[in-house]
Every structure is written in C-alpha cells, then in structure tokens.
Amino acid sequence: MSKSSKKKHEEAAAAAAGEESTAAAAESAATADAPAAAGADDVAPAGPEEEAPDPVAVLAAERDEFKDKWLRTVAELDNVRKRASRDLVQGRRFAQADILRAFLEVVDNFERALQSVPGDADTGTPDPFREGVELIHQRLRGVLKDQGVEPIEALAAAFDPNVHEAVGQFEREGVEPGVVIEVAQQGYRFGELVLRPARVIISA
C-alpha cells in the first residue's frame, strides 16, 4: 500500500471513530435528561402563598368574644341578684305569716269570750266588761286588716279545697251539693297565702 492510500485509510478510521464518540455522547445526554424531565412532570405547580391574618381582624374577633362573655356574666349576675331578692321577700313574708297566724288564736279567744258574755239586749243594761272585750276584739281585727289579713268568704260559697276544710256534710233542702251551709271556724288569708282555711260544713 502506498503512503497516500495509507494516510487516507487512517483519516477515514479517525472520522468514523469521531462520529461514534459524538453519537454516544448525545445518547448519554438524552438518557440523563429523561429522568430530570420526568421528575419535573411529577412536581405539583406551586400554589399562591397564604396571606398572613389581619391583626386588626384578629383583635376585633377577640374583642367581640370577650364582650359576649362579659354580657353573659352580667346577665347571670343580674338573674342571681333578682332571684336572691325574691327569695328574701318571700322568706320575710313567710316569717310574717307565721306571726300573724299566731294572732288568729287570740282573735278566736276573744270571739269565744263575746259568745259567753250576755249582750246588752239580753240583760237590758250596758256591760262594761263586754264593751271592753268588743273594743279589744275590734282593734285586734283592725290591726290584722292593716297588715293585709283578710277573712275568707265561705258561707253560701261553693266548696273550695284550697281555702276550705270540710268538717261535716248534711243534706239541706233547696241547696245544691257542695255548697257551704255553715262556718265552724273562720278562715283567713294573707295575700296569696292561706293563714288558716275556713272549717266548714257543706251540703250533701
């Protein structure tokens, strides 16, 4: 082989080797880029950044919450105060009723005394003792009335178990059953409280 042919052959081999090297480098680069591209596809797009809460709005919400709690507490305290006031008034009223109830026995005793002492119409002459008992009796009833004590109306009224206590039952012509025909003991009330029910006899 001549020198000229040998030189051409070497140049052709070198060119072929260069092309193979370039192709291998290109393939290697493509292989390296493929995972990167795949990884890029897997990453979710970044969303908008969350805004920080408005400090003014936060303070306003806390203020409203504290105000609501404060109003609730004030309302509860007011209810407690009103309930305590009602209980105090009711307690005093019950205590007063107990004292007034004790005076009813005194009234009963004066009435029995008046029934046992003959009246002026029977004797024909004034009786200072009876007059004194009547004055005391009237005064005592006046004091009870001033305190709010009232007699319970019973005679000829329909029997009411809330204010009447039946101690007997008889038939009476012309009277419907369940009507009070006689009062054995006067009853009294103190406002809405019954100090003593009227003891009555009703028609059968």
PDB file of C-alpha atoms in Angstrom:
ATOM      1  CA  MET A   1       0.000   0.000   0.000  1.00  0.00           C
ATOM      2  CA  SER A   2       1.354   3.404  -0.877  1.00  0.00           C
ATOM      3  CA  LYS A   3       1.786   6.116   1.679  1.00  0.00           C
ATOM      4  CA  SER A   4      -1.042   8.112   0.134  1.00  0.00           C
ATOM      5  CA  SER A   5      -3.547   5.254   0.429  1.00  0.00           C
ATOM      6  CA  LYS A   6      -2.469   4.516   3.981  1.00  0.00           C
ATOM      7  CA  LYS A   7      -2.967   8.105   5.009  1.00  0.00           C
ATOM      8  CA  LYS A   8      -6.482   8.186   3.546  1.00  0.00           C
ATOM      9  CA  HIS A   9      -7.358   4.970   5.352  1.00  0.00           C
ATOM     10  CA  GLU A  10      -6.189   6.380   8.702  1.00  0.00           C
ATOM     11  CA  GLU A  11      -8.167   9.586   8.166  1.00  0.00           C
ATOM     12  CA  ALA A  12     -11.352   7.588   7.367  1.00  0.00           C
ATOM     13  CA  ALA A  13     -10.915   5.477  10.520  1.00  0.00           C
ATOM     14  CA  ALA A  14     -10.392   8.574  12.640  1.00  0.00           C
ATOM     15  CA  ALA A  15     -13.518  10.182  11.202  1.00  0.00           C
ATOM     16  CA  ALA A  16     -15.585   7.063  11.910  1.00  0.00           C
ATOM     17  CA  ALA A  17     -14.303   6.928  15.490  1.00  0.00           C
ATOM     18  CA  GLY A  18     -15.223  10.597  15.988  1.00  0.00           C
ATOM     19  CA  GLU A  19     -18.747  10.043  14.743  1.00  0.00           C
ATOM     20  CA  GLU A  20     -19.237   7.064  17.118  1.00  0.00           C
ATOM     21  CA  SER A  21     -17.967   9.146  20.047  1.00  0.00           C
ATOM     22  CA  THR A  22     -20.313  12.020  19.194  1.00  0.00           C
ATOM     23  CA  ALA A  23     -23.321   9.653  18.919  1.00  0.00           C
ATOM     24  CA  ALA A  24     -22.531   8.023  22.291  1.00  0.00           C
ATOM     25  CA  ALA A  25     -22.234  11.408  23.966  1.00  0.00           C
ATOM     26  CA  ALA A  26     -25.561  12.510  22.519  1.00  0.00           C
ATOM     27  CA  GLU A  27     -27.296   9.307  23.687  1.00  0.00           C
ATOM     28  CA  SER A  28     -25.807   9.683  27.172  1.00  0.00           C
ATOM     29  CA  ALA A  29     -27.004  13.264  27.381  1.00  0.00           C
ATOM     30  CA  ALA A  30     -30.529  12.263  26.296  1.00  0.00           C
ATOM     31  CA  THR A  31     -30.636   9.484  28.894  1.00  0.00           C
ATOM     32  CA  ALA A  32     -29.560  11.899  31.627  1.00  0.00           C
ATOM     33  CA  ASP A  33     -32.181  14.464  30.629  1.00  0.00           C
ATOM     34  CA  ALA A  34     -35.077  11.938  30.611  1.00  0.00           C
ATOM     35  CA  PRO A  35     -35.287  11.365  34.441  1.00  0.00           C
ATOM     36  CA  ALA A  36     -34.931  15.057  35.044  1.00  0.00           C
ATOM     37  CA  ALA A  37     -37.832  15.747  32.699  1.00  0.00           C
ATOM     38  CA  ALA A  38     -39.907  13.009  34.346  1.00  0.00           C
ATOM     39  CA  GLY A  39     -39.135  14.438  37.786  1.00  0.00           C
ATOM     40  CA  ALA A  40     -40.150  17.858  36.580  1.00  0.00           C
ATOM     41  CA  ASP A  41     -43.527  16.479  35.479  1.00  0.00           C
ATOM     42  CA  ASP A  42     -44.125  14.920  38.953  1.00  0.00           C
ATOM     43  CA  VAL A  43     -43.661  18.204  40.846  1.00  0.00           C
ATOM     44  CA  ALA A  44     -47.008  19.959  41.506  1.00  0.00           C
ATOM     45  CA  PRO A  45     -47.215  23.553  40.460  1.00  0.00           C
ATOM     46  CA  ALA A  46     -46.594  25.915  43.331  1.00  0.00           C
ATOM     47  CA  GLY A  47     -49.833  27.495  44.638  1.00  0.00           C
ATOM     48  CA  PRO A  48     -50.302  31.065  45.759  1.00  0.00           C
ATOM     49  CA  GLU A  49     -48.707  31.922  49.075  1.00  0.00           C
ATOM     50  CA  GLU A  50     -51.129  32.036  52.117  1.00  0.00           C
ATOM     51  CA  GLU A  51     -51.765  35.544  53.327  1.00  0.00           C
ATOM     52  CA  ALA A  52     -50.979  36.353  56.956  1.00  0.00           C
ATOM     53  CA  PRO A  53     -54.112  37.052  59.109  1.00  0.00           C
ATOM     54  CA  ASP A  54     -55.058  40.675  59.507  1.00  0.00           C
ATOM     55  CA  PRO A  55     -54.072  41.662  63.074  1.00  0.00           C
ATOM     56  CA  VAL A  56     -56.914  44.190  63.228  1.00  0.00           C
ATOM     57  CA  ALA A  57     -59.459  41.491  62.327  1.00  0.00           C
ATOM     58  CA  VAL A  58     -57.971  39.140  64.928  1.00  0.00           C
ATOM     59  CA  LEU A  59     -58.210  41.788  67.647  1.00  0.00           C
ATOM     60  CA  ALA A  60     -61.787  42.609  66.625  1.00  0.00           C
ATOM     61  CA  ALA A  61     -62.788  38.944  66.879  1.00  0.00           C
ATOM     62  CA  GLU A  62     -61.196  38.636  70.329  1.00  0.00           C
ATOM     63  CA  ARG A  63     -62.940  41.835  71.430  1.00  0.00           C
ATOM     64  CA  ASP A  64     -66.332  40.511  70.306  1.00  0.00           C
ATOM     65  CA  GLU A  65     -65.715  37.212  72.108  1.00  0.00           C
ATOM     66  CA  PHE A  66     -64.760  38.917  75.380  1.00  0.00           C
ATOM     67  CA  LYS A  67     -67.717  41.303  75.067  1.00  0.00           C
ATOM     68  CA  ASP A  68     -70.120  38.378  74.607  1.00  0.00           C
ATOM     69  CA  LYS A  69     -68.701  36.598  77.661  1.00  0.00           C
ATOM     70  CA  TRP A  70     -68.923  39.802  79.691  1.00  0.00           C
ATOM     71  CA  LEU A  71     -72.563  40.383  78.723  1.00  0.00           C
ATOM     72  CA  ARG A  72     -73.438  36.790  79.620  1.00  0.00           C
ATOM     73  CA  THR A  73     -71.746  37.152  83.008  1.00  0.00           C
ATOM     74  CA  VAL A  74     -73.566  40.419  83.718  1.00  0.00           C
ATOM     75  CA  ALA A  75     -76.908  38.804  82.794  1.00  0.00           C
ATOM     76  CA  GLU A  76     -76.228  35.815  85.060  1.00  0.00           C
ATOM     77  CA  LEU A  77     -75.285  38.081  87.968  1.00  0.00           C
ATOM     78  CA  ASP A  78     -78.450  40.129  87.434  1.00  0.00           C
ATOM     79  CA  ASN A  79     -80.558  36.960  87.483  1.00  0.00           C
ATOM     80  CA  VAL A  80     -78.862  35.819  90.685  1.00  0.00           C
ATOM     81  CA  ARG A  81     -79.498  39.219  92.278  1.00  0.00           C
ATOM     82  CA  LYS A  82     -83.187  39.181  91.304  1.00  0.00           C
ATOM     83  CA  ARG A  83     -83.624  35.602  92.497  1.00  0.00           C
ATOM     84  CA  ALA A  84     -81.962  36.419  95.825  1.00  0.00           C
ATOM     85  CA  SER A  85     -84.207  39.464  96.209  1.00  0.00           C
ATOM     86  CA  ARG A  86     -87.335  37.385  95.536  1.00  0.00           C
ATOM     87  CA  ASP A  87     -86.206  34.708  97.983  1.00  0.00           C
ATOM     88  CA  LEU A  88     -85.568  37.363 100.635  1.00  0.00           C
ATOM     89  CA  VAL A  89     -89.015  38.931 100.166  1.00  0.00           C
ATOM     90  CA  GLN A  90     -90.677  35.524 100.191  1.00  0.00           C
ATOM     91  CA  GLY A  91     -88.783  34.484 103.313  1.00  0.00           C
ATOM     92  CA  ARG A  92     -89.847  37.633 105.135  1.00  0.00           C
ATOM     93  CA  ARG A  93     -93.440  37.103 104.034  1.00  0.00           C
ATOM     94  CA  PHE A  94     -93.479  33.536 105.337  1.00  0.00           C
ATOM     95  CA  ALA A  95     -91.999  34.691 108.648  1.00  0.00           C
ATOM     96  CA  GLN A  96     -94.627  37.431 108.886  1.00  0.00           C
ATOM     97  CA  ALA A  97     -97.348  34.891 108.085  1.00  0.00           C
ATOM     98  CA  ASP A  98     -96.205  32.684 110.961  1.00  0.00           C
ATOM     99  CA  ILE A  99     -96.511  35.602 113.397  1.00  0.00           C
ATOM    100  CA  LEU A 100     -99.928  36.632 112.078  1.00  0.00           C
ATOM    101  CA  ARG A 101    -101.127  33.037 112.246  1.00  0.00           C
ATOM    102  CA  ALA A 102    -100.392  33.025 115.980  1.00  0.00           C
ATOM    103  CA  PHE A 103    -102.633  36.098 116.461  1.00  0.00           C
ATOM    104  CA  LEU A 104    -105.576  34.245 114.939  1.00  0.00           C
ATOM    105  CA  GLU A 105    -105.853  32.143 118.090  1.00  0.00           C
ATOM    106  CA  VAL A 106    -106.117  35.340 120.117  1.00  0.00           C
ATOM    107  CA  VAL A 107    -108.938  36.534 117.855  1.00  0.00           C
ATOM    108  CA  ASP A 108    -110.694  33.196 118.337  1.00  0.00           C
ATOM    109  CA  ASN A 109    -110.426  33.527 122.119  1.00  0.00           C
ATOM    110  CA  PHE A 110    -111.964  36.993 122.071  1.00  0.00           C
ATOM    111  CA  GLU A 111    -114.816  35.731 119.914  1.00  0.00           C
ATOM    112  CA  ARG A 112    -115.459  32.860 122.336  1.00  0.00           C
ATOM    113  CA  ALA A 113    -115.444  35.308 125.217  1.00  0.00           C
ATOM    114  CA  LEU A 114    -118.012  37.501 123.473  1.00  0.00           C
ATOM    115  CA  GLN A 115    -120.225  34.499 122.856  1.00  0.00           C
ATOM    116  CA  SER A 116    -120.128  33.532 126.516  1.00  0.00           C
ATOM    117  CA  VAL A 117    -120.961  37.004 127.842  1.00  0.00           C
ATOM    118  CA  PRO A 118    -124.613  38.078 127.558  1.00  0.00           C
ATOM    119  CA  GLY A 119    -125.262  41.066 125.333  1.00  0.00           C
ATOM    120  CA  ASP A 120    -126.942  44.312 126.245  1.00  0.00           C
ATOM    121  CA  ALA A 121    -130.161  43.121 124.606  1.00  0.00           C
ATOM    122  CA  ASP A 122    -130.243  40.135 126.930  1.00  0.00           C
ATOM    123  CA  THR A 123    -129.513  41.982 130.172  1.00  0.00           C
ATOM    124  CA  GLY A 124    -131.128  45.300 129.403  1.00  0.00           C
ATOM    125  CA  THR A 125    -128.168  47.186 130.861  1.00  0.00           C
ATOM    126  CA  PRO A 126    -124.737  48.044 129.399  1.00  0.00           C
ATOM    127  CA  ASP A 127    -121.952  45.677 130.383  1.00  0.00           C
ATOM    128  CA  PRO A 128    -118.580  47.465 130.684  1.00  0.00           C
ATOM    129  CA  PHE A 129    -116.715  44.169 130.595  1.00  0.00           C
ATOM    130  CA  ARG A 130    -118.350  43.098 127.345  1.00  0.00           C
ATOM    131  CA  GLU A 131    -117.822  46.527 125.829  1.00  0.00           C
ATOM    132  CA  GLY A 132    -114.129  46.346 126.709  1.00  0.00           C
ATOM    133  CA  VAL A 133    -113.785  42.901 125.136  1.00  0.00           C
ATOM    134  CA  GLU A 134    -115.564  44.099 121.991  1.00  0.00           C
ATOM    135  CA  LEU A 135    -113.266  47.115 121.676  1.00  0.00           C
ATOM    136  CA  ILE A 136    -110.142  44.970 122.037  1.00  0.00           C
ATOM    137  CA  HIS A 137    -111.534  42.451 119.568  1.00  0.00           C
ATOM    138  CA  GLN A 138    -112.324  45.145 117.015  1.00  0.00           C
ATOM    139  CA  ARG A 139    -108.918  46.755 117.481  1.00  0.00           C
ATOM    140  CA  LEU A 140    -107.137  43.448 117.021  1.00  0.00           C
ATOM    141  CA  ARG A 141    -109.056  42.693 113.843  1.00  0.00           C
ATOM    142  CA  GLY A 142    -108.232  46.191 112.601  1.00  0.00           C
ATOM    143  CA  VAL A 143    -104.515  45.617 113.163  1.00  0.00           C
ATOM    144  CA  LEU A 144    -104.654  42.325 111.267  1.00  0.00           C
ATOM    145  CA  LYS A 145    -106.509  44.022 108.424  1.00  0.00           C
ATOM    146  CA  ASP A 146    -103.863  46.755 108.252  1.00  0.00           C
ATOM    147  CA  GLN A 147    -101.232  44.020 107.894  1.00  0.00           C
ATOM    148  CA  GLY A 148    -103.093  42.537 104.936  1.00  0.00           C
ATOM    149  CA  VAL A 149    -105.002  39.772 106.719  1.00  0.00           C
ATOM    150  CA  GLU A 150    -108.483  39.211 105.306  1.00  0.00           C
ATOM    151  CA  PRO A 151    -111.247  36.751 106.255  1.00  0.00           C
ATOM    152  CA  ILE A 152    -112.027  34.005 103.748  1.00  0.00           C
ATOM    153  CA  GLU A 153    -115.565  34.219 102.426  1.00  0.00           C
ATOM    154  CA  ALA A 154    -117.152  30.831 102.942  1.00  0.00           C
ATOM    155  CA  LEU A 155    -120.862  30.889 103.783  1.00  0.00           C
ATOM    156  CA  ALA A 156    -123.041  30.066 100.740  1.00  0.00           C
ATOM    157  CA  ALA A 157    -119.935  29.713  98.582  1.00  0.00           C
ATOM    158  CA  ALA A 158    -119.011  26.637  96.585  1.00  0.00           C
ATOM    159  CA  PHE A 159    -116.622  24.391  98.472  1.00  0.00           C
ATOM    160  CA  ASP A 160    -113.011  25.157  97.520  1.00  0.00           C
ATOM    161  CA  PRO A 161    -110.418  22.744  98.950  1.00  0.00           C
ATOM    162  CA  ASN A 162    -107.756  25.432  98.552  1.00  0.00           C
ATOM    163  CA  VAL A 163    -109.363  27.695 101.170  1.00  0.00           C
ATOM    164  CA  HIS A 164    -111.962  25.489 102.857  1.00  0.00           C
ATOM    165  CA  GLU A 165    -111.703  22.473 105.140  1.00  0.00           C
ATOM    166  CA  ALA A 166    -114.854  20.340 105.314  1.00  0.00           C
ATOM    167  CA  VAL A 167    -115.644  19.107 108.823  1.00  0.00           C
ATOM    168  CA  GLY A 168    -119.167  17.880 108.118  1.00  0.00           C
ATOM    169  CA  GLN A 169    -121.740  17.253 105.403  1.00  0.00           C
ATOM    170  CA  PHE A 170    -125.524  17.384 105.635  1.00  0.00           C
ATOM    171  CA  GLU A 171    -128.420  17.479 103.257  1.00  0.00           C
ATOM    172  CA  ARG A 172    -130.302  20.754 103.111  1.00  0.00           C
ATOM    173  CA  GLU A 173    -133.424  21.276 101.067  1.00  0.00           C
ATOM    174  CA  GLY A 174    -133.050  23.729  98.214  1.00  0.00           C
ATOM    175  CA  VAL A 175    -129.243  23.768  98.403  1.00  0.00           C
ATOM    176  CA  GLU A 176    -127.069  22.165  95.769  1.00  0.00           C
ATOM    177  CA  PRO A 177    -124.449  19.643  96.909  1.00  0.00           C
ATOM    178  CA  GLY A 178    -121.029  21.041  97.684  1.00  0.00           C
ATOM    179  CA  VAL A 179    -122.198  24.434  98.975  1.00  0.00           C
ATOM    180  CA  VAL A 180    -121.049  25.751 102.356  1.00  0.00           C
ATOM    181  CA  ILE A 181    -124.063  25.878 104.671  1.00  0.00           C
ATOM    182  CA  GLU A 182    -122.268  26.620 107.943  1.00  0.00           C
ATOM    183  CA  VAL A 183    -118.889  28.002 109.062  1.00  0.00           C
ATOM    184  CA  ALA A 184    -117.464  26.207 112.085  1.00  0.00           C
ATOM    185  CA  GLN A 185    -114.298  28.341 112.238  1.00  0.00           C
ATOM    186  CA  GLN A 186    -113.430  31.499 110.312  1.00  0.00           C
ATOM    187  CA  GLY A 187    -110.560  31.214 107.857  1.00  0.00           C
ATOM    188  CA  TYR A 188    -108.041  33.922 106.983  1.00  0.00           C
ATOM    189  CA  ARG A 189    -105.648  34.688 104.140  1.00  0.00           C
ATOM    190  CA  PHE A 190    -102.562  36.878 103.928  1.00  0.00           C
ATOM    191  CA  GLY A 191    -102.290  37.998 100.348  1.00  0.00           C
ATOM    192  CA  GLU A 192    -101.947  34.812  98.311  1.00  0.00           C
ATOM    193  CA  LEU A 193    -101.070  32.772 101.413  1.00  0.00           C
ATOM    194  CA  VAL A 194    -103.779  30.936 103.342  1.00  0.00           C
ATOM    195  CA  LEU A 195    -103.088  31.504 107.020  1.00  0.00           C
ATOM    196  CA  ARG A 196    -105.864  29.166 108.021  1.00  0.00           C
ATOM    197  CA  PRO A 197    -108.549  27.503 105.902  1.00  0.00           C
ATOM    198  CA  ALA A 198    -112.144  28.053 106.878  1.00  0.00           C
ATOM    199  CA  ARG A 199    -113.585  24.990 108.604  1.00  0.00           C
ATOM    200  CA  VAL A 200    -116.999  24.490 107.067  1.00  0.00           C
ATOM    201  CA  ILE A 201    -119.985  22.192 106.780  1.00  0.00           C
ATOM    202  CA  ILE A 202    -121.202  21.577 103.255  1.00  0.00           C
ATOM    203  CA  SER A 203    -124.431  20.329 101.746  1.00  0.00           C
ATOM    204  CA  ALA A 204    -124.642  16.752 100.577  1.00  0.00           C
TER     205      ALA A 204
END
